[in-house]
Coordinates of C-alpha atoms in Angstrom, one line a residue:
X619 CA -11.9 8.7 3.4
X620 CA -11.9 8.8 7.4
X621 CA -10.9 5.5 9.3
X622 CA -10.3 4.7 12.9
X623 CA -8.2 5.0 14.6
X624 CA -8.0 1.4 15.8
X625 CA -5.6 -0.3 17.5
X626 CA -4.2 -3.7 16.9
X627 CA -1.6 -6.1 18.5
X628 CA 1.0 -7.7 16.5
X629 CA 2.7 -10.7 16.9
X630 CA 4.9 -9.7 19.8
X631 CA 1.8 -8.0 21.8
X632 CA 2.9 -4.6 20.5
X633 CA 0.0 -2.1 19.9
X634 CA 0.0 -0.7 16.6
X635 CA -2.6 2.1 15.7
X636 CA -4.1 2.2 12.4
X637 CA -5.8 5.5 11.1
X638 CA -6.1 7.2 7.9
X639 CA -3.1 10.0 6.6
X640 CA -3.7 13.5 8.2
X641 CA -2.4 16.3 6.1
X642 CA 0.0 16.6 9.8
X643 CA 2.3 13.4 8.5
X644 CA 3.0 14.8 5.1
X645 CA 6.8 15.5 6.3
X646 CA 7.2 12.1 8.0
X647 CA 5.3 10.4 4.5
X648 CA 7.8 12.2 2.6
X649 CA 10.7 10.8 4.7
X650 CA 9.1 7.0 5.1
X651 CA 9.0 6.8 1.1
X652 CA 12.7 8.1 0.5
X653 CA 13.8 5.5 3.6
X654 CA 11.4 2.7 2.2
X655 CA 12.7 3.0 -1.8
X656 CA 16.2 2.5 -0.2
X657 CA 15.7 -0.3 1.9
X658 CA 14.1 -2.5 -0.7
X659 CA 14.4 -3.1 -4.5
X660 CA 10.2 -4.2 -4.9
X661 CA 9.0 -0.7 -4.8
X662 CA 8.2 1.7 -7.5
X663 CA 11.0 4.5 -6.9
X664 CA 14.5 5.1 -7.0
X665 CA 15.9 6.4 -3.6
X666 CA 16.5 10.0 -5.6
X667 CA 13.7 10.2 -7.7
X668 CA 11.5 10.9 -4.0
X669 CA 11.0 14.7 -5.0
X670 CA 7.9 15.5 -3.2
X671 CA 7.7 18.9 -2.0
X672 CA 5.3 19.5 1.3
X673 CA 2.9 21.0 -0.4
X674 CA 2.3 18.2 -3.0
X675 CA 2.0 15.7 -0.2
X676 CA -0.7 17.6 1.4
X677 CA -2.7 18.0 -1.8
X678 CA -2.0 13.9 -2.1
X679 CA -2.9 13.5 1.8
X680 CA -6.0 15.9 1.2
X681 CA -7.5 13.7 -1.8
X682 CA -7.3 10.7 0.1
X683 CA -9.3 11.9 2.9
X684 CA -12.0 13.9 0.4
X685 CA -12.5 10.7 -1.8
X686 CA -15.0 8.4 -0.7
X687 CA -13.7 5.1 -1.9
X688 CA -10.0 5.3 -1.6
X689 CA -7.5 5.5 1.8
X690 CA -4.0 6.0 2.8
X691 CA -3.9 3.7 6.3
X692 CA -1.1 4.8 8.4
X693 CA 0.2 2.3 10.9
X694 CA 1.7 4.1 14.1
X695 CA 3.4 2.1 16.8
X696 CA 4.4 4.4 20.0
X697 CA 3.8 7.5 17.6
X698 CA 6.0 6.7 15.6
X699 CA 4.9 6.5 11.6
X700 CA 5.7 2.3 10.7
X701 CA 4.1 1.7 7.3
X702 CA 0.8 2.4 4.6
X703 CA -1.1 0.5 3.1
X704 CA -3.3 2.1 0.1
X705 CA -6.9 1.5 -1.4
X706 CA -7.5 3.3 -4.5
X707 CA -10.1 3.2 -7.1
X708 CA -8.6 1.5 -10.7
X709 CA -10.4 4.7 -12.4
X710 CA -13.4 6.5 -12.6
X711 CA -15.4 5.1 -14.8
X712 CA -18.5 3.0 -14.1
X713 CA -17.3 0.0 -16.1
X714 CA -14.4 -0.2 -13.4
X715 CA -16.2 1.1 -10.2
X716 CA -16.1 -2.8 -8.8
X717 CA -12.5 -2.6 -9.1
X718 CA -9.7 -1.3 -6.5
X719 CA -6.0 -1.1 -6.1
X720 CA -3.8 -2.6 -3.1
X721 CA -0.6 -1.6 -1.9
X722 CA 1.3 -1.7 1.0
X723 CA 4.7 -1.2 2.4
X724 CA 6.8 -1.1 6.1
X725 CA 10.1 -0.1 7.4
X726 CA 11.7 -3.4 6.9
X727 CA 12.7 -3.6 10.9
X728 CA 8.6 -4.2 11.3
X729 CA 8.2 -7.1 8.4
X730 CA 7.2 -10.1 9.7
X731 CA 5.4 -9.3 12.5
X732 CA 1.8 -9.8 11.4
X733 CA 1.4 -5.6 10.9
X734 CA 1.0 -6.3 7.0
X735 CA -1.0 -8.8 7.4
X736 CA -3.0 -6.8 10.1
X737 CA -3.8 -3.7 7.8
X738 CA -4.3 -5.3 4.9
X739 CA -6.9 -7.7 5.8
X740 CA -8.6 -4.2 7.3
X741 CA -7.9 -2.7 3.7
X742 CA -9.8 -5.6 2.2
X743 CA -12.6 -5.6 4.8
X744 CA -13.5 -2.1 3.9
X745 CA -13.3 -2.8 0.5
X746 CA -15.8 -4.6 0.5
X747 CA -17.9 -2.9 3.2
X748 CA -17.7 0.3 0.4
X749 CA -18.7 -1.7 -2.8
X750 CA -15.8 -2.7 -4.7
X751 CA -15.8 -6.7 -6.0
X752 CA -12.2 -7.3 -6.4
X753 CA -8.8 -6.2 -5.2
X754 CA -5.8 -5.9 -7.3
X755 CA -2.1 -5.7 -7.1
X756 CA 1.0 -5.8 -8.9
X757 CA 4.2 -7.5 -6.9
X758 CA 7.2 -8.4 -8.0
X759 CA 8.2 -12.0 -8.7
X760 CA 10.9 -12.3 -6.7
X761 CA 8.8 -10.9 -3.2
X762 CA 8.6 -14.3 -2.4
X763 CA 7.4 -12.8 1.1
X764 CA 4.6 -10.4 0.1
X765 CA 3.6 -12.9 -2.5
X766 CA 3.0 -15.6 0.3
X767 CA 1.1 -12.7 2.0
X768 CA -1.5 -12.0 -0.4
X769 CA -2.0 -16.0 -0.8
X770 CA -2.7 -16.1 2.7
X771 CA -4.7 -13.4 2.1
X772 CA -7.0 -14.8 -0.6
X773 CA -5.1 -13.3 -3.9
X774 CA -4.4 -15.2 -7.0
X775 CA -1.5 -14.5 -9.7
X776 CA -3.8 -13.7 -12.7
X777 CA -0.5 -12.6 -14.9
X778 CA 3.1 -11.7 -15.6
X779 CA 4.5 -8.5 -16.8
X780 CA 7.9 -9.2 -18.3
X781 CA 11.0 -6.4 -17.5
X782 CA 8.6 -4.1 -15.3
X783 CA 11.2 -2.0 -13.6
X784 CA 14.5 -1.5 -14.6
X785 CA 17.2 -1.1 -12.3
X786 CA 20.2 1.4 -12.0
X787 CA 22.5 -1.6 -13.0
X788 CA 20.5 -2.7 -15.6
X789 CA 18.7 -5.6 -14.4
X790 CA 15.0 -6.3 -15.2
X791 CA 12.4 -7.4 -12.3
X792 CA 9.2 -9.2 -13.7
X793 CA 6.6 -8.6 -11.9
X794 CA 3.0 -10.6 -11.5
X795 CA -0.2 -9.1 -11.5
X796 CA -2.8 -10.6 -8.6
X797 CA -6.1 -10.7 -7.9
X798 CA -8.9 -11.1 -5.2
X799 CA -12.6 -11.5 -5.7
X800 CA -14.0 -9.7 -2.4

């Protein structure tokens, strides 16, 4: 899908610009998840499990623009590449076609700002504008941050899952699954 661009102000009176992914940022994508999965332990990846080639990215980048329900927002502050935040469809059946995924993450030097807020209350705006009902997410329990977020935001903790990641040292990470009726 095509969005914007638009620009925004965050809390410090910065202008942030907030487009969709162009298959242009795929080497910059590639380097904002391998700096992301190190800077944080509530995302998906391990710092060396990031193994996207170029080409892969582009493909990923390409999909996103060509489907008509589901985006990759970039955020962009002075031209520089400061954080995504992702609608997806749950699947492709019909029986889940009211249904869409959530996600979001920022170079931790731009948290707290009002950026996440910013894009995904835009994320959740076109959600709705598009057809899907509700808006899910999975977080982990211990983001007591992003959890406060998406209560701001409207989302409710709907369920647990028990030892979702697993960490190099061996520790467990719950995680909770939320939920927002659009």
């Amino acid at each position: 899908m095509r969005f914007g661009p638009i620009e925004v102000v965050d809390k410090l009176g910065r202008t942030v610009i907030l487009r969709n992914a162009e298959i242009s940022d795929a080497d910059e994508l590639i380097k904002y998840l391998r700096i992301t999965a190190g800077e944080t332990p509530y995302l998906i990846r391990e710092l060396g499990e990031i193994c996207l080639t170029r080409e892969q990215e582009e493909s990923f980048i390409k999909n996103r623009i060509d489907a008509k329900r589901e985006l990759m927002l970039i955020a962009t502050m002075e031209g520089k590449h400061i954080g995504n935040c992702s609608l997806m469809s749950v699947g492709s059946y019909k029986r889940y076609s009211h249904r869409c995924e959530i996600a979001i993450a920022l170079y931790q030097n731009f948290c707290g700002y009002g950026i996440g807020k910013i894009m995904m209350q835009t994320i959740l705006d076109l959600a709705k504008n598009i057809g899907y009902e509700q808006a899910e997410l999975e977080v982990i329990s211990e983001n007591k941050g992003a959890i406060a977020l998406y209560k701001m935001l409207g989302f409710e903790k709907y369920g647990s899952f028990p030892r979702s990641m697993k960490y190099t040292d061996g520790k467990y990470a719950d995680a909770d699954w939320m939920m927002k009726r659009l």
